[in-house]
Amino acid sequence: MAVSDIPGIDILGDQEETLGTAEDLREEVVLDTMQYEIVGSMVKIEFETSLGLCTGHYLSSELGHEEINLEAESFDRLRKLFPACNGAFVHPHNRDWVEVSLAELTGALPEYKIYTRVVTGGIV
């Protein structure tokens, strides 16, 4: 006899109404990271590594592959993970990812999915 066959047991209860469905949550996350940016806008991003959250910003351009100006703590985290790290860039083919630049290439470049993206303004 399955749990759902037992009368009187409501597995989800009112939680589905309070928390929403998995599809609702997935849409919310996608919309947050896909915030529209225009050329010349300043964009603040965060991405998560095994040592914690990294934060930085970049100026959106037509060319793509923008260099990310990392906060000092974030750069230190990346240097602990990758001693040859010399910066980070918006991935040239997928703007939802960060590519870590290494002084010594030993294989593929490390990549991280952008956790949040906030467009804060543009050049005056």
mmCIF file of N, CA and C in Angstrom:
data_model
loop_
_atom_site.group_PDB
_atom_site.id
_atom_site.type_symbol
_atom_site.label_atom_id
_atom_site.label_comp_id
_atom_site.label_asym_id
_atom_site.label_seq_id
_atom_site.Cartn_x
_atom_site.Cartn_y
_atom_site.Cartn_z
ATOM 1 N N MET A 1 0.848 -1.180 0.000
ATOM 2 C CA MET A 1 0.000 0.000 0.000
ATOM 3 C C MET A 1 0.890 1.239 0.000
ATOM 4 N N ALA A 2 0.688 2.111 -0.942
ATOM 5 C CA ALA A 2 1.464 3.346 -1.034
ATOM 6 C C ALA A 2 0.968 4.355 -0.010
ATOM 7 N N VAL A 3 1.868 5.288 0.377
ATOM 8 C CA VAL A 3 1.510 6.321 1.351
ATOM 9 C C VAL A 3 0.337 7.152 0.842
ATOM 10 N N SER A 4 0.303 7.404 -0.461
ATOM 11 C CA SER A 4 -0.772 8.227 -1.022
ATOM 12 C C SER A 4 -2.123 7.518 -0.980
ATOM 13 N N ASP A 5 -2.126 6.168 -0.813
ATOM 14 C CA ASP A 5 -3.365 5.406 -0.745
ATOM 15 C C ASP A 5 -3.987 5.433 0.648
ATOM 16 N N ILE A 6 -3.232 5.851 1.658
ATOM 17 C CA ILE A 6 -3.737 5.874 3.021
ATOM 18 C C ILE A 6 -4.638 7.092 3.179
ATOM 19 N N PRO A 7 -5.888 6.869 3.556
ATOM 20 C CA PRO A 7 -6.797 8.021 3.702
ATOM 21 C C PRO A 7 -6.374 8.906 4.881
ATOM 22 N N GLY A 8 -6.567 10.199 4.705
ATOM 23 C CA GLY A 8 -6.321 11.125 5.806
ATOM 24 C C GLY A 8 -4.904 11.657 5.878
ATOM 25 N N ILE A 9 -3.996 11.197 5.017
ATOM 26 C CA ILE A 9 -2.620 11.711 5.043
ATOM 27 C C ILE A 9 -2.439 12.621 3.841
ATOM 28 N N ASP A 10 -2.116 13.872 4.116
ATOM 29 C CA ASP A 10 -1.879 14.856 3.065
ATOM 30 C C ASP A 10 -0.395 15.213 3.110
ATOM 31 N N ILE A 11 0.372 14.678 2.187
ATOM 32 C CA ILE A 11 1.827 14.843 2.221
ATOM 33 C C ILE A 11 2.222 16.304 2.028
ATOM 34 N N LEU A 12 1.656 16.974 1.050
ATOM 35 C CA LEU A 12 2.043 18.359 0.772
ATOM 36 C C LEU A 12 1.344 19.354 1.681
ATOM 37 N N GLY A 13 0.118 19.065 2.050
ATOM 38 C CA GLY A 13 -0.620 19.989 2.898
ATOM 39 C C GLY A 13 -0.709 21.359 2.258
ATOM 40 N N ASP A 14 -0.582 22.405 3.074
ATOM 41 C CA ASP A 14 -0.656 23.781 2.586
ATOM 42 C C ASP A 14 0.693 24.312 2.141
ATOM 43 N N GLN A 15 1.730 23.496 2.218
ATOM 44 C CA GLN A 15 3.073 23.975 1.868
ATOM 45 C C GLN A 15 3.174 24.385 0.409
ATOM 46 N N GLU A 16 2.507 23.664 -0.474
ATOM 47 C CA GLU A 16 2.605 24.002 -1.886
ATOM 48 C C GLU A 16 2.092 25.415 -2.147
ATOM 49 N N GLU A 17 1.015 25.816 -1.474
ATOM 50 C CA GLU A 17 0.490 27.164 -1.648
ATOM 51 C C GLU A 17 1.441 28.205 -1.076
ATOM 52 N N THR A 18 2.109 27.894 0.029
ATOM 53 C CA THR A 18 3.011 28.836 0.679
ATOM 54 C C THR A 18 4.336 28.952 -0.058
ATOM 55 N N LEU A 19 4.915 27.814 -0.408
ATOM 56 C CA LEU A 19 6.251 27.810 -0.999
ATOM 57 C C LEU A 19 6.247 27.890 -2.514
ATOM 58 N N GLY A 20 5.175 27.542 -3.147
ATOM 59 C CA GLY A 20 5.140 27.500 -4.592
ATOM 60 C C GLY A 20 5.635 26.155 -5.085
ATOM 61 N N THR A 21 5.611 25.983 -6.365
ATOM 62 C CA THR A 21 6.065 24.724 -6.950
ATOM 63 C C THR A 21 7.515 24.857 -7.378
ATOM 64 N N ALA A 22 8.119 23.737 -7.720
ATOM 65 C CA ALA A 22 9.498 23.757 -8.207
ATOM 66 C C ALA A 22 9.604 24.608 -9.467
ATOM 67 N N GLU A 23 8.605 24.572 -10.316
ATOM 68 C CA GLU A 23 8.608 25.369 -11.547
ATOM 69 C C GLU A 23 8.616 26.870 -11.234
ATOM 70 N N ASP A 24 7.845 27.287 -10.213
ATOM 71 C CA ASP A 24 7.836 28.696 -9.801
ATOM 72 C C ASP A 24 9.224 29.136 -9.374
ATOM 73 N N LEU A 25 9.884 28.311 -8.574
ATOM 74 C CA LEU A 25 11.215 28.658 -8.082
ATOM 75 C C LEU A 25 12.213 28.720 -9.228
ATOM 76 N N ARG A 26 12.132 27.785 -10.161
ATOM 77 C CA ARG A 26 13.045 27.764 -11.298
ATOM 78 C C ARG A 26 12.883 29.035 -12.123
ATOM 79 N N GLU A 27 11.645 29.471 -12.360
ATOM 80 C CA GLU A 27 11.406 30.698 -13.122
ATOM 81 C C GLU A 27 11.989 31.906 -12.404
ATOM 82 N N GLU A 28 11.840 31.967 -11.087
ATOM 83 C CA GLU A 28 12.350 33.096 -10.314
ATOM 84 C C GLU A 28 13.862 33.199 -10.427
ATOM 85 N N VAL A 29 14.559 32.084 -10.327
ATOM 86 C CA VAL A 29 16.017 32.075 -10.427
ATOM 87 C C VAL A 29 16.452 32.501 -11.817
ATOM 88 N N VAL A 30 15.824 31.978 -12.845
ATOM 89 C CA VAL A 30 16.192 32.320 -14.222
ATOM 90 C C VAL A 30 15.981 33.803 -14.468
ATOM 91 N N LEU A 31 14.863 34.347 -14.038
ATOM 92 C CA LEU A 31 14.597 35.770 -14.252
ATOM 93 C C LEU A 31 15.615 36.635 -13.538
ATOM 94 N N ASP A 32 16.045 36.232 -12.344
ATOM 95 C CA ASP A 32 17.007 37.020 -11.577
ATOM 96 C C ASP A 32 18.354 37.097 -12.282
ATOM 97 N N THR A 33 18.857 35.977 -12.813
ATOM 98 C CA THR A 33 20.172 35.982 -13.445
ATOM 99 C C THR A 33 20.123 36.540 -14.865
ATOM 100 N N MET A 34 18.960 36.598 -15.473
ATOM 101 C CA MET A 34 18.858 37.051 -16.855
ATOM 102 C C MET A 34 18.434 38.511 -16.956
ATOM 103 N N GLN A 35 18.716 39.313 -15.945
ATOM 104 C CA GLN A 35 18.342 40.724 -15.982
ATOM 105 C C GLN A 35 18.972 41.381 -17.214
ATOM 106 N N TYR A 36 18.194 42.194 -17.904
ATOM 107 C CA TYR A 36 18.617 42.789 -19.168
ATOM 108 C C TYR A 36 19.717 43.816 -18.941
ATOM 109 N N GLU A 37 20.776 43.722 -19.728
ATOM 110 C CA GLU A 37 21.837 44.723 -19.666
ATOM 111 C C GLU A 37 22.021 45.328 -21.051
ATOM 112 N N ILE A 38 22.330 46.623 -21.077
ATOM 113 C CA ILE A 38 22.563 47.314 -22.337
ATOM 114 C C ILE A 38 24.021 47.755 -22.375
ATOM 115 N N VAL A 39 24.510 48.039 -23.550
ATOM 116 C CA VAL A 39 25.888 48.488 -23.714
ATOM 117 C C VAL A 39 26.103 49.740 -22.874
ATOM 118 N N GLY A 40 27.161 49.740 -22.091
ATOM 119 C CA GLY A 40 27.484 50.877 -21.243
ATOM 120 C C GLY A 40 26.929 50.777 -19.835
ATOM 121 N N SER A 41 26.171 49.716 -19.544
ATOM 122 C CA SER A 41 25.621 49.595 -18.188
ATOM 123 C C SER A 41 26.640 48.941 -17.260
ATOM 124 N N MET A 42 26.625 49.353 -16.000
ATOM 125 C CA MET A 42 27.470 48.747 -14.980
ATOM 126 C C MET A 42 26.697 47.571 -14.415
ATOM 127 N N VAL A 43 27.350 46.431 -14.333
ATOM 128 C CA VAL A 43 26.690 45.206 -13.898
ATOM 129 C C VAL A 43 27.452 44.612 -12.722
ATOM 130 N N LYS A 44 26.726 44.364 -11.637
ATOM 131 C CA LYS A 44 27.325 43.724 -10.460
ATOM 132 C C LYS A 44 26.900 42.269 -10.478
ATOM 133 N N ILE A 45 27.876 41.364 -10.273
ATOM 134 C CA ILE A 45 27.561 39.940 -10.288
ATOM 135 C C ILE A 45 28.129 39.252 -9.056
ATOM 136 N N GLU A 46 27.577 38.072 -8.783
ATOM 137 C CA GLU A 46 28.087 37.191 -7.750
ATOM 138 C C GLU A 46 28.107 35.782 -8.323
ATOM 139 N N PHE A 47 29.125 35.034 -7.953
ATOM 140 C CA PHE A 47 29.180 33.618 -8.306
ATOM 141 C C PHE A 47 29.782 32.876 -7.128
ATOM 142 N N GLU A 48 29.388 31.622 -6.982
ATOM 143 C CA GLU A 48 29.785 30.865 -5.805
ATOM 144 C C GLU A 48 30.871 29.858 -6.129
ATOM 145 N N THR A 49 31.921 29.861 -5.300
ATOM 146 C CA THR A 49 32.996 28.882 -5.395
ATOM 147 C C THR A 49 32.946 27.994 -4.163
ATOM 148 N N SER A 50 33.792 26.994 -4.116
ATOM 149 C CA SER A 50 33.833 26.108 -2.953
ATOM 150 C C SER A 50 34.343 26.833 -1.706
ATOM 151 N N LEU A 51 34.986 27.994 -1.880
ATOM 152 C CA LEU A 51 35.473 28.773 -0.737
ATOM 153 C C LEU A 51 34.547 29.929 -0.374
ATOM 154 N N GLY A 52 33.446 30.061 -1.075
ATOM 155 C CA GLY A 52 32.490 31.116 -0.767
ATOM 156 C C GLY A 52 32.108 31.943 -1.979
ATOM 157 N N LEU A 53 31.291 32.950 -1.720
ATOM 158 C CA LEU A 53 30.759 33.816 -2.764
ATOM 159 C C LEU A 53 31.802 34.822 -3.240
ATOM 160 N N CYS A 54 31.896 35.004 -4.538
ATOM 161 C CA CYS A 54 32.783 36.017 -5.135
ATOM 162 C C CYS A 54 31.910 37.098 -5.760
ATOM 163 N N THR A 55 32.324 38.347 -5.585
ATOM 164 C CA THR A 55 31.571 39.490 -6.071
ATOM 165 C C THR A 55 32.469 40.378 -6.917
ATOM 166 N N GLY A 56 31.893 40.935 -7.962
ATOM 167 C CA GLY A 56 32.623 41.861 -8.812
ATOM 168 C C GLY A 56 31.665 42.636 -9.690
ATOM 169 N N HIS A 57 32.219 43.485 -10.541
ATOM 170 C CA HIS A 57 31.388 44.244 -11.465
ATOM 171 C C HIS A 57 32.137 44.430 -12.776
ATOM 172 N N TYR A 58 31.373 44.707 -13.813
ATOM 173 C CA TYR A 58 31.966 44.968 -15.128
ATOM 174 C C TYR A 58 31.098 45.960 -15.882
ATOM 175 N N LEU A 59 31.687 46.572 -16.875
ATOM 176 C CA LEU A 59 30.999 47.502 -17.751
ATOM 177 C C LEU A 59 30.612 46.743 -19.015
ATOM 178 N N SER A 60 29.322 46.633 -19.276
ATOM 179 C CA SER A 60 28.828 45.879 -20.420
ATOM 180 C C SER A 60 29.265 46.547 -21.727
ATOM 181 N N SER A 61 29.763 45.729 -22.663
ATOM 182 C CA SER A 61 30.209 46.265 -23.946
ATOM 183 C C SER A 61 29.640 45.450 -25.100
ATOM 184 N N GLU A 62 29.822 45.958 -26.325
ATOM 185 C CA GLU A 62 29.354 45.262 -27.518
ATOM 186 C C GLU A 62 30.206 44.032 -27.811
ATOM 187 N N LEU A 63 31.466 44.082 -27.413
ATOM 188 C CA LEU A 63 32.389 43.014 -27.760
ATOM 189 C C LEU A 63 32.202 41.748 -26.925
ATOM 190 N N GLY A 64 31.696 41.887 -25.708
ATOM 191 C CA GLY A 64 31.560 40.738 -24.820
ATOM 192 C C GLY A 64 32.895 40.383 -24.197
ATOM 193 N N HIS A 65 32.943 39.328 -23.408
ATOM 194 C CA HIS A 65 34.161 38.868 -22.712
ATOM 195 C C HIS A 65 34.760 39.967 -21.850
ATOM 196 N N GLU A 66 33.879 40.719 -21.165
ATOM 197 C CA GLU A 66 34.316 41.826 -20.330
ATOM 198 C C GLU A 66 35.117 41.331 -19.124
ATOM 199 N N GLU A 67 36.127 42.104 -18.738
ATOM 200 C CA GLU A 67 36.890 41.783 -17.543
ATOM 201 C C GLU A 67 36.056 42.160 -16.324
ATOM 202 N N ILE A 68 36.040 41.275 -15.329
ATOM 203 C CA ILE A 68 35.291 41.505 -14.100
ATOM 204 C C ILE A 68 36.237 42.094 -13.067
ATOM 205 N N ASN A 69 35.884 43.246 -12.529
ATOM 206 C CA ASN A 69 36.653 43.864 -11.450
ATOM 207 C C ASN A 69 36.195 43.227 -10.146
ATOM 208 N N LEU A 70 36.991 42.294 -9.660
ATOM 209 C CA LEU A 70 36.641 41.538 -8.461
ATOM 210 C C LEU A 70 36.964 42.318 -7.203
ATOM 211 N N GLU A 71 36.131 42.141 -6.171
ATOM 212 C CA GLU A 71 36.456 42.693 -4.864
ATOM 213 C C GLU A 71 37.695 41.962 -4.352
ATOM 214 N N ALA A 72 38.483 42.618 -3.507
ATOM 215 C CA ALA A 72 39.761 42.062 -3.040
ATOM 216 C C ALA A 72 39.594 40.673 -2.415
ATOM 217 N N GLU A 73 38.585 40.505 -1.569
ATOM 218 C CA GLU A 73 38.358 39.201 -0.937
ATOM 219 C C GLU A 73 38.021 38.134 -1.968
ATOM 220 N N SER A 74 37.272 38.511 -2.978
ATOM 221 C CA SER A 74 36.897 37.569 -4.029
ATOM 222 C C SER A 74 38.124 37.133 -4.827
ATOM 223 N N PHE A 75 38.984 38.100 -5.159
ATOM 224 C CA PHE A 75 40.204 37.760 -5.888
ATOM 225 C C PHE A 75 41.081 36.836 -5.046
ATOM 226 N N ASP A 76 41.168 37.105 -3.731
ATOM 227 C CA ASP A 76 41.942 36.238 -2.840
ATOM 228 C C ASP A 76 41.390 34.814 -2.828
ATOM 229 N N ARG A 77 40.060 34.684 -2.826
ATOM 230 C CA ARG A 77 39.448 33.341 -2.869
ATOM 231 C C ARG A 77 39.863 32.602 -4.139
ATOM 232 N N LEU A 78 39.787 33.298 -5.264
ATOM 233 C CA LEU A 78 40.156 32.653 -6.531
ATOM 234 C C LEU A 78 41.630 32.278 -6.549
ATOM 235 N N ARG A 79 42.482 33.120 -5.967
ATOM 236 C CA ARG A 79 43.925 32.814 -5.912
ATOM 237 C C ARG A 79 44.205 31.598 -5.030
ATOM 238 N N LYS A 80 43.392 31.411 -3.970
ATOM 239 C CA LYS A 80 43.550 30.217 -3.135
ATOM 240 C C LYS A 80 43.150 28.967 -3.904
ATOM 241 N N LEU A 81 42.100 29.075 -4.714
ATOM 242 C CA LEU A 81 41.651 27.940 -5.512
ATOM 243 C C LEU A 81 42.569 27.683 -6.703
ATOM 244 N N PHE A 82 43.023 28.762 -7.335
ATOM 245 C CA PHE A 82 43.849 28.680 -8.542
ATOM 246 C C PHE A 82 45.023 29.644 -8.396
ATOM 247 N N PRO A 83 46.165 29.179 -7.890
ATOM 248 C CA PRO A 83 47.308 30.068 -7.652
ATOM 249 C C PRO A 83 47.747 30.855 -8.906
ATOM 250 N N ALA A 84 47.480 30.319 -10.090
ATOM 251 C CA ALA A 84 47.863 31.006 -11.327
ATOM 252 C C ALA A 84 46.783 31.971 -11.819
ATOM 253 N N CYS A 85 45.747 32.210 -11.005
ATOM 254 C CA CYS A 85 44.645 33.097 -11.398
ATOM 255 C C CYS A 85 45.157 34.523 -11.583
ATOM 256 N N ASN A 86 44.785 35.125 -12.707
ATOM 257 C CA ASN A 86 45.141 36.524 -12.928
ATOM 258 C C ASN A 86 43.923 37.377 -13.305
ATOM 259 N N GLY A 87 42.720 36.856 -13.029
ATOM 260 C CA GLY A 87 41.516 37.630 -13.282
ATOM 261 C C GLY A 87 40.336 36.756 -13.656
ATOM 262 N N ALA A 88 39.221 37.423 -13.935
ATOM 263 C CA ALA A 88 38.002 36.732 -14.339
ATOM 264 C C ALA A 88 37.300 37.559 -15.405
ATOM 265 N N PHE A 89 36.602 36.867 -16.291
ATOM 266 C CA PHE A 89 35.926 37.508 -17.414
ATOM 267 C C PHE A 89 34.534 36.922 -17.580
ATOM 268 N N VAL A 90 33.638 37.699 -18.189
ATOM 269 C CA VAL A 90 32.347 37.160 -18.591
ATOM 270 C C VAL A 90 32.645 36.187 -19.730
ATOM 271 N N HIS A 91 32.079 34.997 -19.659
ATOM 272 C CA HIS A 91 32.351 33.967 -20.670
ATOM 273 C C HIS A 91 32.013 34.512 -22.060
ATOM 274 N N PRO A 92 32.881 34.297 -23.053
ATOM 275 C CA PRO A 92 32.661 34.893 -24.375
ATOM 276 C C PRO A 92 31.448 34.345 -25.126
ATOM 277 N N HIS A 93 31.004 33.124 -24.805
ATOM 278 C CA HIS A 93 29.898 32.527 -25.559
ATOM 279 C C HIS A 93 28.623 32.350 -24.744
ATOM 280 N N ASN A 94 28.719 32.490 -23.419
ATOM 281 C CA ASN A 94 27.540 32.328 -22.574
ATOM 282 C C ASN A 94 27.637 33.304 -21.409
ATOM 283 N N ARG A 95 26.875 34.374 -21.477
ATOM 284 C CA ARG A 95 26.979 35.469 -20.498
ATOM 285 C C ARG A 95 26.451 35.098 -19.116
ATOM 286 N N ASP A 96 25.990 33.885 -18.939
ATOM 287 C CA ASP A 96 25.549 33.421 -17.621
ATOM 288 C C ASP A 96 26.699 32.795 -16.839
ATOM 289 N N TRP A 97 27.888 32.780 -17.414
ATOM 290 C CA TRP A 97 29.034 32.119 -16.790
ATOM 291 C C TRP A 97 30.223 33.061 -16.679
ATOM 292 N N VAL A 98 31.036 32.828 -15.652
ATOM 293 C CA VAL A 98 32.291 33.541 -15.441
ATOM 294 C C VAL A 98 33.416 32.589 -15.806
ATOM 295 N N GLU A 99 34.405 33.106 -16.490
ATOM 296 C CA GLU A 99 35.580 32.320 -16.862
ATOM 297 C C GLU A 99 36.772 32.868 -16.086
ATOM 298 N N VAL A 100 37.478 31.995 -15.367
ATOM 299 C CA VAL A 100 38.643 32.405 -14.586
ATOM 300 C C VAL A 100 39.863 32.319 -15.486
ATOM 301 N N SER A 101 40.599 33.413 -15.583
ATOM 302 C CA SER A 101 41.807 33.476 -16.410
ATOM 303 C C SER A 101 43.002 32.984 -15.594
ATOM 304 N N LEU A 102 43.802 32.132 -16.209
ATOM 305 C CA LEU A 102 44.985 31.582 -15.538
ATOM 306 C C LEU A 102 46.247 31.962 -16.298
ATOM 307 N N ALA A 103 47.301 32.321 -15.556
ATOM 308 C CA ALA A 103 48.584 32.662 -16.174
ATOM 309 C C ALA A 103 49.200 31.432 -16.834
ATOM 310 N N GLU A 104 48.998 30.281 -16.227
ATOM 311 C CA GLU A 104 49.525 29.021 -16.768
ATOM 312 C C GLU A 104 48.350 28.120 -17.114
ATOM 313 N N LEU A 105 48.165 27.849 -18.386
ATOM 314 C CA LEU A 105 47.055 27.025 -18.832
ATOM 315 C C LEU A 105 47.443 25.553 -18.763
ATOM 316 N N THR A 106 46.719 24.794 -17.933
ATOM 317 C CA THR A 106 46.998 23.365 -17.787
ATOM 318 C C THR A 106 45.865 22.514 -18.337
ATOM 319 N N GLY A 107 44.867 23.127 -18.877
ATOM 320 C CA GLY A 107 43.693 22.443 -19.422
ATOM 321 C C GLY A 107 42.633 23.484 -19.706
ATOM 322 N N ALA A 108 41.394 23.094 -19.529
ATOM 323 C CA ALA A 108 40.288 24.037 -19.729
ATOM 324 C C ALA A 108 40.280 25.076 -18.611
ATOM 325 N N LEU A 109 39.814 26.265 -18.927
ATOM 326 C CA LEU A 109 39.703 27.323 -17.922
ATOM 327 C C LEU A 109 38.546 27.027 -16.973
ATOM 328 N N PRO A 110 38.720 27.281 -15.679
ATOM 329 C CA PRO A 110 37.622 27.088 -14.722
ATOM 330 C C PRO A 110 36.482 28.057 -15.014
ATOM 331 N N GLU A 111 35.251 27.598 -14.829
ATOM 332 C CA GLU A 111 34.073 28.417 -15.074
ATOM 333 C C GLU A 111 33.111 28.296 -13.899
ATOM 334 N N TYR A 112 32.377 29.380 -13.642
ATOM 335 C CA TYR A 112 31.377 29.398 -12.587
ATOM 336 C C TYR A 112 30.109 30.036 -13.118
ATOM 337 N N LYS A 113 28.955 29.485 -12.744
ATOM 338 C CA LYS A 113 27.664 30.044 -13.133
ATOM 339 C C LYS A 113 27.404 31.301 -12.307
ATOM 340 N N ILE A 114 26.955 32.352 -12.959
ATOM 341 C CA ILE A 114 26.628 33.591 -12.260
ATOM 342 C C ILE A 114 25.403 33.340 -11.384
ATOM 343 N N TYR A 115 25.548 33.670 -10.125
ATOM 344 C CA TYR A 115 24.506 33.448 -9.119
ATOM 345 C C TYR A 115 23.491 34.586 -9.134
ATOM 346 N N THR A 116 23.962 35.819 -9.143
ATOM 347 C CA THR A 116 23.072 36.985 -9.281
ATOM 348 C C THR A 116 23.710 38.008 -10.203
ATOM 349 N N ARG A 117 22.859 38.750 -10.894
ATOM 350 C CA ARG A 117 23.303 39.827 -11.783
ATOM 351 C C ARG A 117 22.393 41.016 -11.550
ATOM 352 N N VAL A 118 22.986 42.182 -11.243
ATOM 353 C CA VAL A 118 22.208 43.392 -11.015
ATOM 354 C C VAL A 118 22.773 44.487 -11.912
ATOM 355 N N VAL A 119 21.948 45.007 -12.798
ATOM 356 C CA VAL A 119 22.356 46.117 -13.658
ATOM 357 C C VAL A 119 22.124 47.393 -12.860
ATOM 358 N N THR A 120 23.222 48.129 -12.604
ATOM 359 C CA THR A 120 23.121 49.275 -11.693
ATOM 360 C C THR A 120 23.086 50.625 -12.390
ATOM 361 N N GLY A 121 23.388 50.703 -13.653
ATOM 362 C CA GLY A 121 23.362 51.991 -14.331
ATOM 363 C C GLY A 121 24.325 51.991 -15.492
ATOM 364 N N GLY A 122 24.568 53.151 -16.033
ATOM 365 C CA GLY A 122 25.447 53.259 -17.193
ATOM 366 C C GLY A 122 26.417 54.394 -17.084
ATOM 367 N N ILE A 123 27.145 54.622 -18.152
ATOM 368 C CA ILE A 123 28.098 55.708 -18.227
ATOM 369 C C ILE A 123 27.345 57.022 -18.361
ATOM 370 N N VAL A 124 27.798 58.016 -17.644
ATOM 371 C CA VAL A 124 27.138 59.336 -17.718
ATOM 372 C C VAL A 124 27.890 60.216 -18.678
#
